């Protein structure tokens, strides 16, 4: 009996330590009590669940990925869509471009790349039931034409992607297990099991792994650097892209917050939508909390070991909940969210 009690006590202590670690590493004890959002909200765009935003600065437009994730929680499955926003015309007027796309469409991460003077290629992660795909479109002016659907067993749980040209891209899998009890274990235990895959136009290759919830991803073409967000680790992972398209890990940047989608400004600085408290974020995503805190950080990355991380926008969820992306354009920043009903245009 005494031996049993000792073993039981050890198990309880270990489980308690695991729970404490999960809470602490998820930012549960971080209190967002002093919002930092100096500036003005210039406009709110009525776009639901704008989880990701891509920009073309040269041609002055945005593509916004939208999905009604709140409806999904209630068993309804309205199709999401991609919106076009002309940045040369104010007030901004989003236009839905995918109303004619007949396949079930629940977009997540997106990426665009210019093909010629008039055509852009748009890549979008699509979550349909337990299968996933990458939908490929061509964009001319503000109209989309569907080009291709890419499905593969390598797309275990795709989150975000970055296009390299008209066929090639990197994509993150945020989980190793697509469903079942091991999936939440990855989240709450912070298991570093997710990965990055490279698609060469024909097949996928795993090029990075051992990442805790691989999320946002973006590529600096000039410096040949790939940045990957690991919100469960509060890290931005930096990789050098080799000629073979394999990745060499350079370093991890501690962002001290749950980093999500990564965008660049005109000077190459990283802008990242973040979740300062991942536990509150999970409650919000499960419909158990009406709000979740938001944060925007920037990273001025000059080279290995030489960077500055700054928190420039913090909100308790009263202005925008669960920010996932921040795209700067001039003195404005477009901030999207995983479930809120709007994109806010913030003047920094």
PDB file of N, CA and C in Angstrom, residues 73-153:
ATOM      1  N   UNK A  73     -17.952  25.686 -35.697  1.00  0.00           N
ATOM      2  CA  UNK A  73     -18.114  25.159 -34.338  1.00  0.00           C
ATOM      3  C   UNK A  73     -19.551  24.723 -34.077  1.00  0.00           C
ATOM      4  N   UNK A  74     -20.491  25.349 -34.784  1.00  0.00           N
ATOM      5  CA  UNK A  74     -21.914  25.040 -34.591  1.00  0.00           C
ATOM      6  C   UNK A  74     -22.429  24.026 -35.600  1.00  0.00           C
ATOM      7  N   UNK A  75     -21.522  23.443 -36.384  1.00  0.00           N
ATOM      8  CA  UNK A  75     -21.909  22.401 -37.323  1.00  0.00           C
ATOM      9  C   UNK A  75     -22.334  22.896 -38.681  1.00  0.00           C
ATOM     10  N   UNK A  76     -22.298  24.207 -38.902  1.00  0.00           N
ATOM     11  CA  UNK A  76     -22.635  24.757 -40.219  1.00  0.00           C
ATOM     12  C   UNK A  76     -21.353  24.944 -41.020  1.00  0.00           C
ATOM     13  N   UNK A  77     -21.460  24.842 -42.344  1.00  0.00           N
ATOM     14  CA  UNK A  77     -20.276  24.901 -43.183  1.00  0.00           C
ATOM     15  C   UNK A  77     -20.458  25.871 -44.355  1.00  0.00           C
ATOM     16  N   UNK A  78     -20.694  27.148 -44.086  1.00  0.00           N
ATOM     17  CA  UNK A  78     -20.745  28.095 -45.205  1.00  0.00           C
ATOM     18  C   UNK A  78     -19.359  28.246 -45.818  1.00  0.00           C
ATOM     19  N   UNK A  79     -19.308  28.345 -47.146  1.00  0.00           N
ATOM     20  CA  UNK A  79     -18.012  28.493 -47.806  1.00  0.00           C
ATOM     21  C   UNK A  79     -17.388  29.825 -47.462  1.00  0.00           C
ATOM     22  N   UNK A  80     -16.076  29.810 -47.341  1.00  0.00           N
ATOM     23  CA  UNK A  80     -15.334  31.039 -47.153  1.00  0.00           C
ATOM     24  C   UNK A  80     -14.996  31.651 -48.499  1.00  0.00           C
ATOM     25  N   UNK A  81     -14.035  32.553 -48.521  1.00  0.00           N
ATOM     26  CA  UNK A  81     -13.705  33.180 -49.789  1.00  0.00           C
ATOM     27  C   UNK A  81     -12.444  34.014 -49.734  1.00  0.00           C
ATOM     28  N   UNK A  82     -12.039  34.476 -50.906  1.00  0.00           N
ATOM     29  CA  UNK A  82     -10.916  35.385 -51.047  1.00  0.00           C
ATOM     30  C   UNK A  82     -11.442  36.742 -51.508  1.00  0.00           C
ATOM     31  N   UNK A  83     -10.967  37.792 -50.850  1.00  0.00           N
ATOM     32  CA  UNK A  83     -11.413  39.157 -51.141  1.00  0.00           C
ATOM     33  C   UNK A  83     -10.273  39.967 -51.734  1.00  0.00           C
ATOM     34  N   UNK A  84     -10.657  40.890 -52.617  1.00  0.00           N
ATOM     35  CA  UNK A  84      -9.721  41.827 -53.233  1.00  0.00           C
ATOM     36  C   UNK A  84      -9.981  43.215 -52.665  1.00  0.00           C
ATOM     37  N   UNK A  85      -8.910  43.911 -52.265  1.00  0.00           N
ATOM     38  CA  UNK A  85      -9.037  45.280 -51.773  1.00  0.00           C
ATOM     39  C   UNK A  85      -8.073  46.169 -52.552  1.00  0.00           C
ATOM     40  N   UNK A  86      -8.620  47.150 -53.277  1.00  0.00           N
ATOM     41  CA  UNK A  86      -7.826  48.119 -54.020  1.00  0.00           C
ATOM     42  C   UNK A  86      -7.352  49.194 -53.043  1.00  0.00           C
ATOM     43  N   UNK A  87      -6.052  49.300 -52.856  1.00  0.00           N
ATOM     44  CA  UNK A  87      -5.498  50.241 -51.884  1.00  0.00           C
ATOM     45  C   UNK A  87      -5.388  51.667 -52.430  1.00  0.00           C
ATOM     46  N   UNK A  88      -5.742  51.850 -53.702  1.00  0.00           N
ATOM     47  CA  UNK A  88      -5.680  53.188 -54.296  1.00  0.00           C
ATOM     48  C   UNK A  88      -7.005  53.927 -54.158  1.00  0.00           C
ATOM     49  N   UNK A  89      -8.016  53.251 -53.624  1.00  0.00           N
ATOM     50  CA  UNK A  89      -9.344  53.839 -53.554  1.00  0.00           C
ATOM     51  C   UNK A  89      -9.875  53.790 -52.123  1.00  0.00           C
ATOM     52  N   UNK A  90     -10.156  54.970 -51.537  1.00  0.00           N
ATOM     53  CA  UNK A  90     -10.697  55.052 -50.181  1.00  0.00           C
ATOM     54  C   UNK A  90     -12.090  55.660 -50.215  1.00  0.00           C
ATOM     55  N   UNK A  91     -12.957  55.241 -49.284  1.00  0.00           N
ATOM     56  CA  UNK A  91     -12.747  54.172 -48.304  1.00  0.00           C
ATOM     57  C   UNK A  91     -12.609  52.828 -49.008  1.00  0.00           C
ATOM     58  N   UNK A  92     -11.892  51.910 -48.383  1.00  0.00           N
ATOM     59  CA  UNK A  92     -11.620  50.626 -48.999  1.00  0.00           C
ATOM     60  C   UNK A  92     -12.909  49.816 -49.138  1.00  0.00           C
ATOM     61  N   UNK A  93     -13.046  49.157 -50.294  1.00  0.00           N
ATOM     62  CA  UNK A  93     -14.251  48.385 -50.601  1.00  0.00           C
ATOM     63  C   UNK A  93     -13.862  46.950 -50.980  1.00  0.00           C
ATOM     64  N   UNK A  94     -13.904  46.011 -50.040  1.00  0.00           N
ATOM     65  CA  UNK A  94     -13.544  44.624 -50.368  1.00  0.00           C
ATOM     66  C   UNK A  94     -14.500  44.015 -51.391  1.00  0.00           C
ATOM     67  N   UNK A  95     -13.941  43.232 -52.300  1.00  0.00           N
ATOM     68  CA  UNK A  95     -14.739  42.532 -53.311  1.00  0.00           C
ATOM     69  C   UNK A  95     -14.494  41.036 -53.198  1.00  0.00           C
ATOM     70  N   UNK A  96     -15.553  40.246 -53.020  1.00  0.00           N
ATOM     71  CA  UNK A  96     -15.429  38.786 -52.993  1.00  0.00           C
ATOM     72  C   UNK A  96     -15.144  38.277 -54.397  1.00  0.00           C
ATOM     73  N   UNK A  97     -14.085  37.471 -54.530  1.00  0.00           N
ATOM     74  CA  UNK A  97     -13.673  37.010 -55.864  1.00  0.00           C
ATOM     75  C   UNK A  97     -13.993  35.544 -56.132  1.00  0.00           C
ATOM     76  N   UNK A  98     -14.391  34.789 -55.113  1.00  0.00           N
ATOM     77  CA  UNK A  98     -14.513  33.333 -55.272  1.00  0.00           C
ATOM     78  C   UNK A  98     -15.963  32.848 -55.238  1.00  0.00           C
ATOM     79  N   UNK A  99     -16.916  33.719 -55.505  1.00  0.00           N
ATOM     80  CA  UNK A  99     -18.322  33.303 -55.456  1.00  0.00           C
ATOM     81  C   UNK A  99     -18.649  32.259 -56.522  1.00  0.00           C
ATOM     82  N   UNK A 100     -17.868  32.221 -57.612  1.00  0.00           N
ATOM     83  CA  UNK A 100     -18.120  31.257 -58.690  1.00  0.00           C
ATOM     84  C   UNK A 100     -17.347  29.943 -58.507  1.00  0.00           C
ATOM     85  N   UNK A 101     -16.476  29.896 -57.497  1.00  0.00           N
ATOM     86  CA  UNK A 101     -15.715  28.668 -57.239  1.00  0.00           C
ATOM     87  C   UNK A 101     -16.637  27.665 -56.557  1.00  0.00           C
ATOM     88  N   UNK A 102     -16.935  26.583 -57.226  1.00  0.00           N
ATOM     89  CA  UNK A 102     -18.007  25.677 -56.797  1.00  0.00           C
ATOM     90  C   UNK A 102     -17.577  24.646 -55.760  1.00  0.00           C
ATOM     91  N   UNK A 103     -16.281  24.382 -55.642  1.00  0.00           N
ATOM     92  CA  UNK A 103     -15.841  23.383 -54.677  1.00  0.00           C
ATOM     93  C   UNK A 103     -15.969  23.937 -53.252  1.00  0.00           C
ATOM     94  N   UNK A 104     -16.171  23.085 -52.257  1.00  0.00           N
ATOM     95  CA  UNK A 104     -16.149  23.572 -50.868  1.00  0.00           C
ATOM     96  C   UNK A 104     -14.829  24.285 -50.586  1.00  0.00           C
ATOM     97  N   UNK A 105     -14.914  25.488 -50.063  1.00  0.00           N
ATOM     98  CA  UNK A 105     -13.728  26.326 -49.937  1.00  0.00           C
ATOM     99  C   UNK A 105     -13.673  26.933 -48.547  1.00  0.00           C
ATOM    100  N   UNK A 106     -12.685  26.477 -47.763  1.00  0.00           N
ATOM    101  CA  UNK A 106     -12.472  26.982 -46.413  1.00  0.00           C
ATOM    102  C   UNK A 106     -11.018  27.446 -46.316  1.00  0.00           C
ATOM    103  N   UNK A 107     -10.734  28.646 -46.840  1.00  0.00           N
ATOM    104  CA  UNK A 107      -9.332  29.077 -46.976  1.00  0.00           C
ATOM    105  C   UNK A 107      -8.683  29.428 -45.661  1.00  0.00           C
ATOM    106  N   UNK A 108      -7.384  29.228 -45.634  1.00  0.00           N
ATOM    107  CA  UNK A 108      -6.556  29.525 -44.458  1.00  0.00           C
ATOM    108  C   UNK A 108      -5.401  30.397 -44.955  1.00  0.00           C
ATOM    109  N   UNK A 109      -4.161  29.894 -44.911  1.00  0.00           N
ATOM    110  CA  UNK A 109      -3.025  30.679 -45.360  1.00  0.00           C
ATOM    111  C   UNK A 109      -3.042  30.904 -46.859  1.00  0.00           C
ATOM    112  N   UNK A 110      -2.540  32.065 -47.290  1.00  0.00           N
ATOM    113  CA  UNK A 110      -2.490  32.403 -48.710  1.00  0.00           C
ATOM    114  C   UNK A 110      -1.140  33.010 -49.065  1.00  0.00           C
ATOM    115  N   UNK A 111      -0.834  32.986 -50.364  1.00  0.00           N
ATOM    116  CA  UNK A 111       0.372  33.619 -50.863  1.00  0.00           C
ATOM    117  C   UNK A 111       0.138  34.017 -52.312  1.00  0.00           C
ATOM    118  N   UNK A 112       0.733  35.134 -52.721  1.00  0.00           N
ATOM    119  CA  UNK A 112       0.612  35.570 -54.113  1.00  0.00           C
ATOM    120  C   UNK A 112       1.998  35.847 -54.676  1.00  0.00           C
ATOM    121  N   UNK A 113       2.126  35.680 -55.988  1.00  0.00           N
ATOM    122  CA  UNK A 113       3.373  35.998 -56.668  1.00  0.00           C
ATOM    123  C   UNK A 113       3.035  36.493 -58.066  1.00  0.00           C
ATOM    124  N   UNK A 114       3.781  37.476 -58.536  1.00  0.00           N
ATOM    125  CA  UNK A 114       3.500  38.066 -59.841  1.00  0.00           C
ATOM    126  C   UNK A 114       4.118  37.229 -60.948  1.00  0.00           C
ATOM    127  N   UNK A 115       3.304  36.939 -61.988  1.00  0.00           N
ATOM    128  CA  UNK A 115       3.777  36.154 -63.127  1.00  0.00           C
ATOM    129  C   UNK A 115       4.233  37.036 -64.278  1.00  0.00           C
ATOM    130  N   UNK A 116       3.465  38.089 -64.569  1.00  0.00           N
ATOM    131  CA  UNK A 116       3.838  39.056 -65.600  1.00  0.00           C
ATOM    132  C   UNK A 116       3.206  40.390 -65.236  1.00  0.00           C
ATOM    133  N   UNK A 117       3.172  41.315 -66.170  1.00  0.00           N
ATOM    134  CA  UNK A 117       2.711  42.663 -65.849  1.00  0.00           C
ATOM    135  C   UNK A 117       1.236  42.711 -65.461  1.00  0.00           C
ATOM    136  N   UNK A 118       0.458  41.706 -65.845  1.00  0.00           N
ATOM    137  CA  UNK A 118      -0.979  41.771 -65.591  1.00  0.00           C
ATOM    138  C   UNK A 118      -1.530  40.596 -64.798  1.00  0.00           C
ATOM    139  N   UNK A 119      -0.706  39.579 -64.534  1.00  0.00           N
ATOM    140  CA  UNK A 119      -1.215  38.352 -63.925  1.00  0.00           C
ATOM    141  C   UNK A 119      -0.441  38.004 -62.659  1.00  0.00           C
ATOM    142  N   UNK A 120      -1.193  37.642 -61.623  1.00  0.00           N
ATOM    143  CA  UNK A 120      -0.638  37.132 -60.379  1.00  0.00           C
ATOM    144  C   UNK A 120      -1.149  35.713 -60.154  1.00  0.00           C
ATOM    145  N   UNK A 121      -0.331  34.906 -59.500  1.00  0.00           N
ATOM    146  CA  UNK A 121      -0.781  33.574 -59.096  1.00  0.00           C
ATOM    147  C   UNK A 121      -1.061  33.603 -57.593  1.00  0.00           C
ATOM    148  N   UNK A 122      -2.208  33.044 -57.226  1.00  0.00           N
ATOM    149  CA  UNK A 122      -2.651  33.024 -55.843  1.00  0.00           C
ATOM    150  C   UNK A 122      -2.727  31.574 -55.376  1.00  0.00           C
ATOM    151  N   UNK A 123      -2.085  31.276 -54.246  1.00  0.00           N
ATOM    152  CA  UNK A 123      -2.126  29.950 -53.629  1.00  0.00           C
ATOM    153  C   UNK A 123      -2.885  30.067 -52.313  1.00  0.00           C
ATOM    154  N   UNK A 124      -3.798  29.137 -52.062  1.00  0.00           N
ATOM    155  CA  UNK A 124      -4.582  29.180 -50.827  1.00  0.00           C
ATOM    156  C   UNK A 124      -4.705  27.784 -50.226  1.00  0.00           C
ATOM    157  N   UNK A 125      -4.388  27.667 -48.930  1.00  0.00           N
ATOM    158  CA  UNK A 125      -4.666  26.431 -48.199  1.00  0.00           C
ATOM    159  C   UNK A 125      -6.181  26.304 -48.046  1.00  0.00           C
ATOM    160  N   UNK A 126      -6.702  25.115 -48.345  1.00  0.00           N
ATOM    161  CA  UNK A 126      -8.140  24.866 -48.256  1.00  0.00           C
ATOM    162  C   UNK A 126      -8.381  23.673 -47.332  1.00  0.00           C
ATOM    163  N   UNK A 127      -9.154  23.891 -46.268  1.00  0.00           N
ATOM    164  CA  UNK A 127      -9.496  22.827 -45.331  1.00  0.00           C
ATOM    165  C   UNK A 127     -10.913  22.350 -45.635  1.00  0.00           C
ATOM    166  N   UNK A 128     -11.019  21.135 -46.118  1.00  0.00           N
ATOM    167  CA  UNK A 128     -12.341  20.574 -46.393  1.00  0.00           C
ATOM    168  C   UNK A 128     -12.465  19.266 -45.638  1.00  0.00           C
ATOM    169  N   UNK A 129     -13.331  19.276 -44.594  1.00  0.00           N
ATOM    170  CA  UNK A 129     -13.495  18.121 -43.713  1.00  0.00           C
ATOM    171  C   UNK A 129     -12.119  17.692 -43.206  1.00  0.00           C
ATOM    172  N   UNK A 130     -11.758  16.424 -43.338  1.00  0.00           N
ATOM    173  CA  UNK A 130     -10.459  15.958 -42.841  1.00  0.00           C
ATOM    174  C   UNK A 130      -9.416  15.869 -43.947  1.00  0.00           C
ATOM    175  N   UNK A 131      -9.801  16.300 -45.153  1.00  0.00           N
ATOM    176  CA  UNK A 131      -8.825  16.359 -46.233  1.00  0.00           C
ATOM    177  C   UNK A 131      -8.436  17.812 -46.443  1.00  0.00           C
ATOM    178  N   UNK A 132      -7.313  18.021 -47.077  1.00  0.00           N
ATOM    179  CA  UNK A 132      -6.811  19.367 -47.284  1.00  0.00           C
ATOM    180  C   UNK A 132      -6.283  19.471 -48.706  1.00  0.00           C
ATOM    181  N   UNK A 133      -6.224  20.686 -49.202  1.00  0.00           N
ATOM    182  CA  UNK A 133      -5.685  20.905 -50.538  1.00  0.00           C
ATOM    183  C   UNK A 133      -5.064  22.288 -50.605  1.00  0.00           C
ATOM    184  N   UNK A 134      -4.307  22.497 -51.669  1.00  0.00           N
ATOM    185  CA  UNK A 134      -3.842  23.824 -52.037  1.00  0.00           C
ATOM    186  C   UNK A 134      -4.577  24.191 -53.318  1.00  0.00           C
ATOM    187  N   UNK A 135      -5.339  25.269 -53.269  1.00  0.00           N
ATOM    188  CA  UNK A 135      -6.053  25.737 -54.452  1.00  0.00           C
ATOM    189  C   UNK A 135      -5.217  26.826 -55.116  1.00  0.00           C
ATOM    190  N   UNK A 136      -5.078  26.720 -56.436  1.00  0.00           N
ATOM    191  CA  UNK A 136      -4.243  27.643 -57.198  1.00  0.00           C
ATOM    192  C   UNK A 136      -5.130  28.432 -58.154  1.00  0.00           C
ATOM    193  N   UNK A 137      -4.970  29.747 -58.131  1.00  0.00           N
ATOM    194  CA  UNK A 137      -5.764  30.636 -58.980  1.00  0.00           C
ATOM    195  C   UNK A 137      -4.845  31.584 -59.739  1.00  0.00           C
ATOM    196  N   UNK A 138      -5.363  32.108 -60.847  1.00  0.00           N
ATOM    197  CA  UNK A 138      -4.720  33.234 -61.516  1.00  0.00           C
ATOM    198  C   UNK A 138      -5.579  34.473 -61.295  1.00  0.00           C
ATOM    199  N   UNK A 139      -4.917  35.568 -60.966  1.00  0.00           N
ATOM    200  CA  UNK A 139      -5.584  36.833 -60.704  1.00  0.00           C
ATOM    201  C   UNK A 139      -5.218  37.829 -61.794  1.00  0.00           C
ATOM    202  N   UNK A 140      -6.236  38.345 -62.480  1.00  0.00           N
ATOM    203  CA  UNK A 140      -6.072  39.413 -63.453  1.00  0.00           C
ATOM    204  C   UNK A 140      -7.003  40.543 -63.039  1.00  0.00           C
ATOM    205  N   UNK A 141      -6.428  41.701 -62.775  1.00  0.00           N
ATOM    206  CA  UNK A 141      -7.164  42.829 -62.193  1.00  0.00           C
ATOM    207  C   UNK A 141      -7.800  42.362 -60.886  1.00  0.00           C
ATOM    208  N   UNK A 142      -9.134  42.291 -60.795  1.00  0.00           N
ATOM    209  CA  UNK A 142      -9.753  41.836 -59.547  1.00  0.00           C
ATOM    210  C   UNK A 142     -10.604  40.581 -59.762  1.00  0.00           C
ATOM    211  N   UNK A 143     -10.189  39.753 -60.751  1.00  0.00           N
ATOM    212  CA  UNK A 143     -10.928  38.528 -61.065  1.00  0.00           C
ATOM    213  C   UNK A 143     -10.014  37.315 -60.964  1.00  0.00           C
ATOM    214  N   UNK A 144     -10.549  36.234 -60.375  1.00  0.00           N
ATOM    215  CA  UNK A 144      -9.800  34.993 -60.195  1.00  0.00           C
ATOM    216  C   UNK A 144     -10.273  33.917 -61.157  1.00  0.00           C
ATOM    217  N   UNK A 145      -9.316  33.124 -61.643  1.00  0.00           N
ATOM    218  CA  UNK A 145      -9.611  31.929 -62.429  1.00  0.00           C
ATOM    219  C   UNK A 145      -8.930  30.751 -61.766  1.00  0.00           C
ATOM    220  N   UNK A 146      -9.706  29.687 -61.474  1.00  0.00           N
ATOM    221  CA  UNK A 146      -9.111  28.531 -60.818  1.00  0.00           C
ATOM    222  C   UNK A 146      -8.239  27.766 -61.803  1.00  0.00           C
ATOM    223  N   UNK A 147      -7.023  27.409 -61.362  1.00  0.00           N
ATOM    224  CA  UNK A 147      -6.044  26.766 -62.226  1.00  0.00           C
ATOM    225  C   UNK A 147      -5.851  25.295 -61.868  1.00  0.00           C
ATOM    226  N   UNK A 148      -5.769  25.004 -60.554  1.00  0.00           N
ATOM    227  CA  UNK A 148      -5.344  23.661 -60.162  1.00  0.00           C
ATOM    228  C   UNK A 148      -5.683  23.411 -58.705  1.00  0.00           C
ATOM    229  N   UNK A 149      -5.967  22.139 -58.387  1.00  0.00           N
ATOM    230  CA  UNK A 149      -6.087  21.686 -57.008  1.00  0.00           C
ATOM    231  C   UNK A 149      -4.958  20.705 -56.717  1.00  0.00           C
ATOM    232  N   UNK A 150      -4.218  20.947 -55.642  1.00  0.00           N
ATOM    233  CA  UNK A 150      -3.107  20.073 -55.258  1.00  0.00           C
ATOM    234  C   UNK A 150      -3.496  19.351 -53.975  1.00  0.00           C
ATOM    235  N   UNK A 151      -3.553  18.022 -54.034  1.00  0.00           N
ATOM    236  CA  UNK A 151      -3.828  17.200 -52.861  1.00  0.00           C
ATOM    237  C   UNK A 151      -2.728  16.158 -52.725  1.00  0.00           C
ATOM    238  N   UNK A 152      -2.337  15.891 -51.481  1.00  0.00           N
ATOM    239  CA  UNK A 152      -1.265  14.935 -51.244  1.00  0.00           C
ATOM    240  C   UNK A 152      -1.286  14.539 -49.776  1.00  0.00           C
ATOM    241  N   UNK A 153      -0.857  13.323 -49.478  1.00  0.00           N
ATOM    242  CA  UNK A 153      -0.815  12.874 -48.085  1.00  0.00           C
ATOM    243  C   UNK A 153       0.193  13.668 -47.261  1.00  0.00           C
TER     244      UNK A 153
END
